[in-house]
Amino acid sequence: MAEKAVAKRMMRLEVVTTREVVFASDAEMIVAPGTEGSLGILPLHAPLVSALEPGVLRVRQHGAEVRMAVSSGFIVVKPHKTVVLADAAERAEEIDVERAMAARERALKRLTARGESIDMVRAEAALRRAAARLKAAGREGDPH
Ligand code: ATP
């Protein structure tokens, strides 16, 4: 019985990019930035596939929170296993805050310049990735 109760509370999470496995471990709860809104996932969640937008992936593990920044990707949820496939993902402590601030600055300059040669969609996407990284690192409010 006790084993069953533990099994019910746990699931596995894998966060992978084409470059690396960023996270592969047990998780008690996951909150992911779905394109249709925030997705809260507990063990035994119904199977689900969703696209992700740039944002913060929060994982509760052994009572503590692990935060990661993810750029665009997909999440595949099964009752005992969730896989996140992302273009890029970084654990909060691996985020280079200066780099993300510089990326945010560049994107903001491009968006305000609004010249014909500026790819606005690309600049907006870069801004959202930078904002997600700063948020995951706990630095979203810092001045640019
Ligand atoms: P930049 O303009 O600074 O390169 P970007 O948003 O264009 O930012 P991506 O194309 O999303 O960067 O990512 C390229 C690689 O660099 C990925 O492996 C990603 O994990 C890593 N990366 C990007 N920005 C950071 C950062 N601030 N800290 C740590 N790793 C980062």
GROMACS .gro file of N, CA, C and O in nm, residues 99-114 118-131 144:
model
  124
   99ARG      N    1   2.443   3.771  -2.039
   99ARG     CA    2   2.413   3.737  -2.179
   99ARG      C    3   2.264   3.758  -2.208
   99ARG      O    4   2.227   3.814  -2.313
  100ALA      N    5   2.179   3.715  -2.116
  100ALA     CA    6   2.035   3.731  -2.137
  100ALA      C    7   1.997   3.879  -2.138
  100ALA      O    8   1.912   3.922  -2.216
  101MET      N    9   2.062   3.959  -2.053
  101MET     CA   10   2.034   4.103  -2.052
  101MET      C   11   2.077   4.167  -2.184
  101MET      O   12   2.007   4.253  -2.237
  102ALA      N   13   2.192   4.124  -2.235
  102ALA     CA   14   2.240   4.178  -2.362
  102ALA      C   15   2.144   4.138  -2.475
  102ALA      O   16   2.114   4.219  -2.564
  103ALA      N   17   2.095   4.015  -2.471
  103ALA     CA   18   2.001   3.967  -2.574
  103ALA      C   19   1.871   4.047  -2.566
  103ALA      O   20   1.815   4.086  -2.669
  104ARG      N   21   1.826   4.074  -2.443
  104ARG     CA   22   1.704   4.154  -2.426
  104ARG      C   23   1.723   4.296  -2.482
  104ARG      O   24   1.637   4.349  -2.552
  105GLU      N   25   1.840   4.352  -2.451
  105GLU     CA   26   1.872   4.488  -2.500
  105GLU      C   27   1.872   4.494  -2.653
  105GLU      O   28   1.814   4.584  -2.713
  106ARG      N   29   1.938   4.397  -2.713
  106ARG     CA   30   1.944   4.391  -2.861
  106ARG      C   31   1.804   4.382  -2.921
  106ARG      O   32   1.770   4.452  -3.016
  107ALA      N   33   1.724   4.291  -2.862
  107ALA     CA   34   1.589   4.270  -2.915
  107ALA      C   35   1.504   4.396  -2.900
  107ALA      O   36   1.433   4.436  -2.993
  108LEU      N   37   1.516   4.462  -2.784
  108LEU     CA   38   1.437   4.585  -2.762
  108LEU      C   39   1.477   4.694  -2.861
  108LEU      O   40   1.393   4.765  -2.914
  109LYS      N   41   1.608   4.706  -2.888
  109LYS     CA   42   1.656   4.806  -2.984
  109LYS      C   43   1.598   4.779  -3.121
  109LYS      O   44   1.554   4.869  -3.191
  110ARG      N   45   1.598   4.651  -3.159
  110ARG     CA   46   1.545   4.615  -3.292
  110ARG      C   47   1.395   4.645  -3.299
  110ARG      O   48   1.347   4.695  -3.400
  111LEU      N   49   1.325   4.614  -3.192
  111LEU     CA   50   1.180   4.635  -3.193
  111LEU      C   51   1.145   4.782  -3.197
  111LEU      O   52   1.047   4.821  -3.260
  112THR      N   53   1.227   4.867  -3.133
  112THR     CA   54   1.195   5.010  -3.135
  112THR      C   55   1.242   5.075  -3.265
  112THR      O   56   1.184   5.174  -3.310
  113ALA      N   57   1.346   5.016  -3.329
  113ALA     CA   58   1.394   5.071  -3.457
  113ALA      C   59   1.290   5.050  -3.567
  113ALA      O   60   1.269   5.138  -3.651
  114ARG      N   61   1.226   4.938  -3.567
  114ARG     CA   62   1.116   4.906  -3.659
  114ARG      C   63   1.146   4.934  -3.806
  114ARG      O   64   1.055   4.964  -3.883
  118ILE      N   65   1.430   4.505  -4.030
  118ILE     CA   66   1.418   4.434  -3.901
  118ILE      C   67   1.313   4.324  -3.911
  118ILE      O   68   1.200   4.348  -3.954
  119ASP      N   69   1.352   4.206  -3.871
  119ASP     CA   70   1.258   4.094  -3.865
  119ASP      C   71   1.192   4.099  -3.727
  119ASP      O   72   1.248   4.056  -3.627
  120MET      N   73   1.072   4.158  -3.724
  120MET     CA   74   1.005   4.182  -3.595
  120MET      C   75   0.970   4.051  -3.522
  120MET      O   76   0.983   4.043  -3.400
  121VAL      N   77   0.927   3.953  -3.598
  121VAL     CA   78   0.889   3.826  -3.536
  121VAL      C   79   1.010   3.764  -3.466
  121VAL      O   80   1.002   3.715  -3.353
  122ARG      N   81   1.123   3.773  -3.538
  122ARG     CA   82   1.246   3.716  -3.481
  122ARG      C   83   1.289   3.794  -3.355
  122ARG      O   84   1.330   3.736  -3.254
  123ALA      N   85   1.279   3.927  -3.363
  123ALA     CA   86   1.318   4.010  -3.249
  123ALA      C   87   1.225   3.984  -3.129
  123ALA      O   88   1.271   3.977  -3.015
  124GLU      N   89   1.097   3.968  -3.158
  124GLU     CA   90   1.003   3.940  -3.048
  124GLU      C   91   1.033   3.805  -2.983
  124GLU      O   92   1.028   3.791  -2.861
  125ALA      N   93   1.065   3.707  -3.066
  125ALA     CA   94   1.097   3.573  -3.012
  125ALA      C   95   1.223   3.581  -2.926
  125ALA      O   96   1.229   3.521  -2.818
  126ALA      N   97   1.323   3.658  -2.974
  126ALA     CA   98   1.447   3.672  -2.897
  126ALA      C   99   1.420   3.741  -2.763
  126ALA      O  100   1.474   3.702  -2.659
  127LEU      N  101   1.331   3.840  -2.767
  127LEU     CA  102   1.295   3.912  -2.643
  127LEU      C  103   1.226   3.817  -2.544
  127LEU      O  104   1.256   3.818  -2.424
  128ARG      N  105   1.139   3.734  -2.594
  128ARG     CA  106   1.067   3.641  -2.506
  128ARG      C  107   1.162   3.536  -2.447
  128ARG      O  108   1.148   3.497  -2.331
  129ARG      N  109   1.259   3.492  -2.526
  129ARG     CA  110   1.357   3.395  -2.472
  129ARG      C  111   1.440   3.461  -2.362
  129ARG      O  112   1.463   3.402  -2.257
  130ALA      N  113   1.483   3.583  -2.389
  130ALA     CA  114   1.566   3.654  -2.290
  130ALA      C  115   1.485   3.679  -2.162
  130ALA      O  116   1.535   3.659  -2.051
  131ALA      N  117   1.358   3.719  -2.178
  131ALA     CA  118   1.273   3.746  -2.061
  131ALA      C  119   1.252   3.617  -1.980
  131ALA      O  120   1.255   3.619  -1.857
  144HIS      N  121   1.738   4.733  -1.775
  144HIS     CA  122   1.821   4.697  -1.889
  144HIS      C  123   1.901   4.818  -1.937
  144HIS      O  124   1.892   4.924  -1.882
   0.00000   0.00000   0.00000
